[in-house]
Short mmCIF file of C-alpha atoms in Angstrom, two decimals:
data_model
loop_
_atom_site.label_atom_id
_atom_site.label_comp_id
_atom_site.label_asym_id
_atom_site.label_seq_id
_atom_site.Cartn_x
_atom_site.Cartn_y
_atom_site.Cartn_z
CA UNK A 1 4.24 23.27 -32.22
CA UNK A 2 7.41 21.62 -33.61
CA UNK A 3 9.27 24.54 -31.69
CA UNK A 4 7.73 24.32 -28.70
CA UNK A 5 8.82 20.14 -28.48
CA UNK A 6 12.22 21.82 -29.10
CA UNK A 7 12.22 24.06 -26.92
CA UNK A 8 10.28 22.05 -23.83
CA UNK A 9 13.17 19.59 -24.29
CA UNK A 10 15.39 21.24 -22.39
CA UNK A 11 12.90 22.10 -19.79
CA UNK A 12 13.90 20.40 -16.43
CA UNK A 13 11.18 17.84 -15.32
CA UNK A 14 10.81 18.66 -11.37
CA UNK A 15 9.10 22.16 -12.42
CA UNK A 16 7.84 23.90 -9.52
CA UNK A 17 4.34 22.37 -8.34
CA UNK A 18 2.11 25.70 -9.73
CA UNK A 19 2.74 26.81 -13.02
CA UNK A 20 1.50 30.76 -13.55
CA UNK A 21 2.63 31.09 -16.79
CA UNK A 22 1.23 34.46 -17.47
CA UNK A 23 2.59 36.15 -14.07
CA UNK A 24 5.77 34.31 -14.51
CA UNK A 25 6.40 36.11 -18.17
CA UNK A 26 5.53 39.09 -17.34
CA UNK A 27 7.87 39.69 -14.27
CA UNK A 28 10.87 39.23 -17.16
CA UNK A 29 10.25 41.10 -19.97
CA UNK A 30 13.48 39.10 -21.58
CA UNK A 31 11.20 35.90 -21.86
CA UNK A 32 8.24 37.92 -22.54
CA UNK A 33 9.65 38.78 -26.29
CA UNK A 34 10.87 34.81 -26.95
CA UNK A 35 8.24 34.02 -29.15
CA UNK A 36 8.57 30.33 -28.56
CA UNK A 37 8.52 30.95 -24.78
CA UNK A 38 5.16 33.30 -25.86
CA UNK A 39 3.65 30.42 -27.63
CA UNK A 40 4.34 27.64 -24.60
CA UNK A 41 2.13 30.12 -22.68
CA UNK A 42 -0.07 30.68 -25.23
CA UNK A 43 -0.53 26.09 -25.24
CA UNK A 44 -0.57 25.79 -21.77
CA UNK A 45 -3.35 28.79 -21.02
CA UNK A 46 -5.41 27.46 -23.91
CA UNK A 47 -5.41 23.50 -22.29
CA UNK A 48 -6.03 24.45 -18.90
CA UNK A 49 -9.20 23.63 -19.19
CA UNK A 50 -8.56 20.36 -20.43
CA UNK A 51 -6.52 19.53 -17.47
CA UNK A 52 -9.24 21.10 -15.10
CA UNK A 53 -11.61 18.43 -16.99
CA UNK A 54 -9.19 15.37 -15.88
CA UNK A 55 -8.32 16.39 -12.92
CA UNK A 56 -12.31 16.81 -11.84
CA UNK A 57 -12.29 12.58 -12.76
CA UNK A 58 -10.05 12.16 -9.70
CA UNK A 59 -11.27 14.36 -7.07
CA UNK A 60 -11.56 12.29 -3.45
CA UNK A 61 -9.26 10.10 -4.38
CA UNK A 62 -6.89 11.81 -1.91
CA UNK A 63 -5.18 14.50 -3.38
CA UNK A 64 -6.50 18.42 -3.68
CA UNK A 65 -7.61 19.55 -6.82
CA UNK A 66 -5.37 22.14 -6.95
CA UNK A 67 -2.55 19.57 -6.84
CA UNK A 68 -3.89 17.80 -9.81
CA UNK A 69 -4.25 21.01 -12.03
CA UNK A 70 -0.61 21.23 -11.22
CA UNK A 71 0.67 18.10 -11.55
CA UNK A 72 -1.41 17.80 -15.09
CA UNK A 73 0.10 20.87 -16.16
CA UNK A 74 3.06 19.23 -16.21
CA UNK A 75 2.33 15.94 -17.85
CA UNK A 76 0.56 19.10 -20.56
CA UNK A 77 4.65 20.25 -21.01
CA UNK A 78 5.78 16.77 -20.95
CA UNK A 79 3.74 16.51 -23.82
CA UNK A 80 5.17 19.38 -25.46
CA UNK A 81 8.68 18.43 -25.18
CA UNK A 82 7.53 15.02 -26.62
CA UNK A 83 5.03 15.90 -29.61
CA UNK A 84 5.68 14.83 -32.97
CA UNK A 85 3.07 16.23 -35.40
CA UNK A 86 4.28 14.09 -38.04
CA UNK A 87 2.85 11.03 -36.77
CA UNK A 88 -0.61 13.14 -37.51
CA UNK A 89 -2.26 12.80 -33.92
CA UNK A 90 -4.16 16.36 -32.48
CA UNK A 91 -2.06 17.73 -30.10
CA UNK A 92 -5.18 18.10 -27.54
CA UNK A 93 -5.10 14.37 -27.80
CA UNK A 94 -1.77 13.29 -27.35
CA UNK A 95 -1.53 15.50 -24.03
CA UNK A 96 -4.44 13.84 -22.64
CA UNK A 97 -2.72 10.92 -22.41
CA UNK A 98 0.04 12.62 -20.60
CA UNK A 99 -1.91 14.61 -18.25
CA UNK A 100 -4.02 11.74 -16.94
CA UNK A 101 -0.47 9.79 -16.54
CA UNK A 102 1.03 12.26 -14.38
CA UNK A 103 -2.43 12.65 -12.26
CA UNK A 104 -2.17 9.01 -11.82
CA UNK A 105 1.61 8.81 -10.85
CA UNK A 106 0.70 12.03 -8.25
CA UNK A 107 -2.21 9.42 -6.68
CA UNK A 108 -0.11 6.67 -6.69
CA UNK A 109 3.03 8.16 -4.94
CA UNK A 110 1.12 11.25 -3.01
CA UNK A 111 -2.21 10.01 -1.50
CA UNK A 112 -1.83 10.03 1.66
CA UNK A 113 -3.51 6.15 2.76
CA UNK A 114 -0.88 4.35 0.90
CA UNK A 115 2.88 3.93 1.24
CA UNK A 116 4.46 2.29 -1.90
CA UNK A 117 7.42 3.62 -3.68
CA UNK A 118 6.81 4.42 -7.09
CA UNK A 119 8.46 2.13 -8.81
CA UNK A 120 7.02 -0.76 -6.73
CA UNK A 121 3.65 0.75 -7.80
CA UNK A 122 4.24 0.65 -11.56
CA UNK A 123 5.57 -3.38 -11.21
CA UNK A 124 2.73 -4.06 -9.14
CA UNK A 125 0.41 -2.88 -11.59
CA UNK A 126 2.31 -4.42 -14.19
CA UNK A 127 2.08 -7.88 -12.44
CA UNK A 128 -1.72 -7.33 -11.77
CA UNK A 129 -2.01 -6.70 -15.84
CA UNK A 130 -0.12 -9.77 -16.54
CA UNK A 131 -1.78 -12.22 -13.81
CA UNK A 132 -4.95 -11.01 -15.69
CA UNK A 133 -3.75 -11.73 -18.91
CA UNK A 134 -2.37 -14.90 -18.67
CA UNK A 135 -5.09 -16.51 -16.29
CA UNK A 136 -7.68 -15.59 -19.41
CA UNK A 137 -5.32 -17.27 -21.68
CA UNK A 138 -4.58 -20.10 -19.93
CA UNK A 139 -7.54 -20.57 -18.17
CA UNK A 140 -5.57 -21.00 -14.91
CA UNK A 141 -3.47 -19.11 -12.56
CA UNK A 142 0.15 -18.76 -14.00
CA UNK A 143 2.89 -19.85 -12.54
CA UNK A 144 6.00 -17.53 -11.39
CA UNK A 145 7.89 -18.65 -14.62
CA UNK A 146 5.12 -17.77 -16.84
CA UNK A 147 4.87 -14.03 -15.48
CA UNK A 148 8.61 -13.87 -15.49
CA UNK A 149 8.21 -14.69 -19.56
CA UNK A 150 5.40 -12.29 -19.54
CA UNK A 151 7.19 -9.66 -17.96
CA UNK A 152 10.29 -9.56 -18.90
CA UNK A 153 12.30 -10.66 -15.93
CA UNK A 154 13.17 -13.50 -13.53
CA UNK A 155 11.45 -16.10 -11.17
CA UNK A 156 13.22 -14.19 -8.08
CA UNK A 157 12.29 -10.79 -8.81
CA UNK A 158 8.06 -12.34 -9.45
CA UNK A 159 8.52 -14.20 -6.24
CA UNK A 160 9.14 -11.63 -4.20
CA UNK A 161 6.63 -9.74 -5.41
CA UNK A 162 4.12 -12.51 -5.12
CA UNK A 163 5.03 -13.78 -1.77
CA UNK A 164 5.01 -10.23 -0.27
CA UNK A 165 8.89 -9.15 0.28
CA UNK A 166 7.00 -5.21 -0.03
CA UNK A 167 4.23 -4.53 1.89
CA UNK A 168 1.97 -1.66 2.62
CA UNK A 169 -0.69 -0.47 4.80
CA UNK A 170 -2.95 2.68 5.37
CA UNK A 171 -0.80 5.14 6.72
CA UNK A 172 -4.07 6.63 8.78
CA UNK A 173 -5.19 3.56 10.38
CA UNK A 174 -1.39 2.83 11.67
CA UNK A 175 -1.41 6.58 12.89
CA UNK A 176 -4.36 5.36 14.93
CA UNK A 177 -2.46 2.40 16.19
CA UNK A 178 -4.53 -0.07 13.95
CA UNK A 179 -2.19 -1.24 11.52
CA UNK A 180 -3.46 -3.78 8.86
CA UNK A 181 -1.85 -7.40 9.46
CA UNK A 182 1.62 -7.17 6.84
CA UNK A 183 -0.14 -8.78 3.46
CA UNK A 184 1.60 -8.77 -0.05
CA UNK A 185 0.93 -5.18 -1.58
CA UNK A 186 -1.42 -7.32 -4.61
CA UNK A 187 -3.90 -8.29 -2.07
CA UNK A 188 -4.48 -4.95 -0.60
CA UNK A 189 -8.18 -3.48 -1.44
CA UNK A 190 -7.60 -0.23 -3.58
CA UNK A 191 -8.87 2.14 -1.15
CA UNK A 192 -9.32 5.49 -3.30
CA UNK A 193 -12.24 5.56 -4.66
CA UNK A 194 -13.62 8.39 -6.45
CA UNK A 195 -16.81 10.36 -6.14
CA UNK A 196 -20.40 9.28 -7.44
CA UNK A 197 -19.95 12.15 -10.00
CA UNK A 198 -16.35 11.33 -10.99
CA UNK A 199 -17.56 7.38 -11.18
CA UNK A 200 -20.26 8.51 -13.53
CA UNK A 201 -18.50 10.88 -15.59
CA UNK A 202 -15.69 7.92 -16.51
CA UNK A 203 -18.17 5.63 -17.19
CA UNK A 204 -20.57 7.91 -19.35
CA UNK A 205 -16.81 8.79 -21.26
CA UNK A 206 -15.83 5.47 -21.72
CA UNK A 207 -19.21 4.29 -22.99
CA UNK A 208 -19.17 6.81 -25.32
CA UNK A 209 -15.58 6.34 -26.74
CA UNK A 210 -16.78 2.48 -27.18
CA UNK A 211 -19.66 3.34 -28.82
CA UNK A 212 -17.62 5.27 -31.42
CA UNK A 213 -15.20 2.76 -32.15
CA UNK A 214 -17.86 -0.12 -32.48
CA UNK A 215 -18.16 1.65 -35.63
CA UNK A 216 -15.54 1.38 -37.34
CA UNK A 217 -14.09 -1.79 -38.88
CA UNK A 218 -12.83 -4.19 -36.28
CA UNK A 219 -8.84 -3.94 -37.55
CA UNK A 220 -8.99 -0.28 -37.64
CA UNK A 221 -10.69 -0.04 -34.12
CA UNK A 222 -8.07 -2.11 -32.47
CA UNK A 223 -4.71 0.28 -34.52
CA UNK A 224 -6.53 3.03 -33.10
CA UNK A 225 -7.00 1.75 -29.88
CA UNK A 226 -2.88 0.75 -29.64
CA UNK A 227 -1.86 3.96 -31.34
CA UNK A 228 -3.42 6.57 -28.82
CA UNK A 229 -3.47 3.71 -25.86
CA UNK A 230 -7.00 3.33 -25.12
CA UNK A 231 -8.10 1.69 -21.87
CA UNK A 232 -5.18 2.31 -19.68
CA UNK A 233 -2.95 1.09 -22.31
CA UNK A 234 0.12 2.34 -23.33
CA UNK A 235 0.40 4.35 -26.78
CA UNK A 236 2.16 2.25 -29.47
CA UNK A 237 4.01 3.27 -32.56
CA UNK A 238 2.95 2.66 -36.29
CA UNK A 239 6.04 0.11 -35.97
CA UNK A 240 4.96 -1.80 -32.68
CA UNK A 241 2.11 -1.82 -34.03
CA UNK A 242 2.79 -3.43 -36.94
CA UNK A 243 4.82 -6.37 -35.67
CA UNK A 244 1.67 -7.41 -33.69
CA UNK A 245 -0.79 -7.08 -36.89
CA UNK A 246 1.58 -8.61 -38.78
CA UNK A 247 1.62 -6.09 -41.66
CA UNK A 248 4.07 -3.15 -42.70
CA UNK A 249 4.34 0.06 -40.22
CA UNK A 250 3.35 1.86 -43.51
CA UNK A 251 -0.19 0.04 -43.83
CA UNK A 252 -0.80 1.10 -40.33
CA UNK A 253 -0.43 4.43 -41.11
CA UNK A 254 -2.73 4.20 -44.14
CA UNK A 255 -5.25 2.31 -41.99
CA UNK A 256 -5.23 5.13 -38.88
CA UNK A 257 -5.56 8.09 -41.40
CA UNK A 258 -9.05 6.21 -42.85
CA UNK A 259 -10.07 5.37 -39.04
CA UNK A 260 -9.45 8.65 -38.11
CA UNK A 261 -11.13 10.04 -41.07
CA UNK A 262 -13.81 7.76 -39.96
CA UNK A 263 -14.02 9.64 -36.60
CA UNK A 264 -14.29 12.71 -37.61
CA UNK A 265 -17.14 11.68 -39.30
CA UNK A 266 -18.98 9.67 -36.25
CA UNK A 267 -17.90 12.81 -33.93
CA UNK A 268 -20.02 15.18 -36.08
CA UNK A 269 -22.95 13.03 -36.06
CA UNK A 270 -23.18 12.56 -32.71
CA UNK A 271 -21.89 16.48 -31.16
CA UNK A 272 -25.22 16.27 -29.05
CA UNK A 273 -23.64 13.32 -26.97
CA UNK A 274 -20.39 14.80 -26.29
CA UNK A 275 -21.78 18.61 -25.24
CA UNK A 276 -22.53 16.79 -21.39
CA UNK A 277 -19.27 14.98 -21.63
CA UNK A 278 -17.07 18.12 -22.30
CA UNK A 279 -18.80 20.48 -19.67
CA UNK A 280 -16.21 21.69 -17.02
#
């Protein structure tokens, strides 16, 4: 696996939108004998499944399913290229963090009813998390300065975010002459929304992952929550995760191997719950 991060490194990251690994080796018999090359194949044929699964959770929310298999194929090789197996995580894991993250980027940027660059997308939803945040901390809505702290940046670059300098609408009702009056991009409705059987799969899937951690210790619950970025989160490192626990990046480690070890454990006890939740 080590090879193939090495290798997948110096893959270029706009890959064409359909992967067909198999076909694609076999029309050049000089990539056909590089076993690295081999074993990429060999990764991405044995996850497609996988990224069938995810990509099933967002069907109707405006791309083809097709699409999504491709685009999480990719986020499955931008796992590759980033894998460490010495911070001790499954591989099948780590790229489902990836996979789903491309999927989502490919909604947010693709679907046809909304027009919002990308990057506005990813500070919009950062400024949602951090309104969020702050108003259940404070107990009030924050004020510009506070989500500047929050985030990172300056008043200006809040204000214009919160006073509606970037602005969207659905791109089918202005095609039918109806646009939406301009309002700031935060206010707008989300308007994808998935399937009864995509609604109920993520919430049967998230129930169960709850349920599972409930059992373990509360400390070792929340590392492994930050390590493999649980709940829309972002993954964390033993180290970031240590300066918010306040103890060393090495007790971390010790403390994810028990939880883990924990897991395992729970997972084998309870195989009859997860048969329904790993059906493709």
């Amino acid at each position: 696996m080590q090879a193939i991060a090495t290798t997948a490194q110096s893959l270029p990251t706009d890959l064409l939108p359909a992967p067909q690994p198999e076909a694609f080796l076999q029309g050049n018999n000089h990539l056909n004998q590089d076993p690295v090359l081999r074993e990429l194949d060999t990764v991405v044929r044995t996850h497609t499944p996988l990224v069938k699964h995810l990509a099933r959770r967002f069907a109707g929310y405006g791309l083809p399913l097709a699409d999504l298999v491709s685009e999480g194929t990719l986020g499955l090789l931008t796992a590759a290229r980033k894998y460490d197996p010495g911070r001790g995580a499954q591989f099948s894991t780590y790229a489902g963090y990836w996979i789903d993250h491309r999927m989502r980027r490919a909604l947010d940027c693709q679907a046809p009813t909304i027009r919002i660059p990308c990057g506005t997308v990813d500070r919009i939803r950062a400024l949602r998390q951090a309104r969020a945040d702050l108003r259940n901390q404070l107990g009030r809505e924050p004020s510009a300065q506070e989500l500047a702290d929050k985030l990172k940046t300056d008043v200006p670059a809040v204000k214009r975010l919160l006073h509606g300098d970037v602005r969207a609408y659905s791109f089918s009702d202005a095609q039918d002459g109806h646009t939406e009056g301009e309002r700031p991009v935060y206010d707008l409705p989300d308007t994808r929304q998935p399937s009864p059987a995509a609604a109920a799969m993520e919430r049967d899937s998230r129930a169960f992952m709850h349920r599972t951690l409930d059992q373990l210790p509360e400390r070792e619950a929340t590392i492994v929550t930050m390590y493999f970025g649980i709940d829309d989160t972002a993954p964390q490192t033993h180290v970031e995760i240590s300066r918010q626990l306040g103890v060393s990046a090495e007790r971390v480690r010790q403390l994810l191997k028990r939880a883990l070890q924990r897991l395992r454990a729970v997972l084998l006890d309870q195989r009859h719950e997860l048969a329904p939740l790993l059906a493709c």
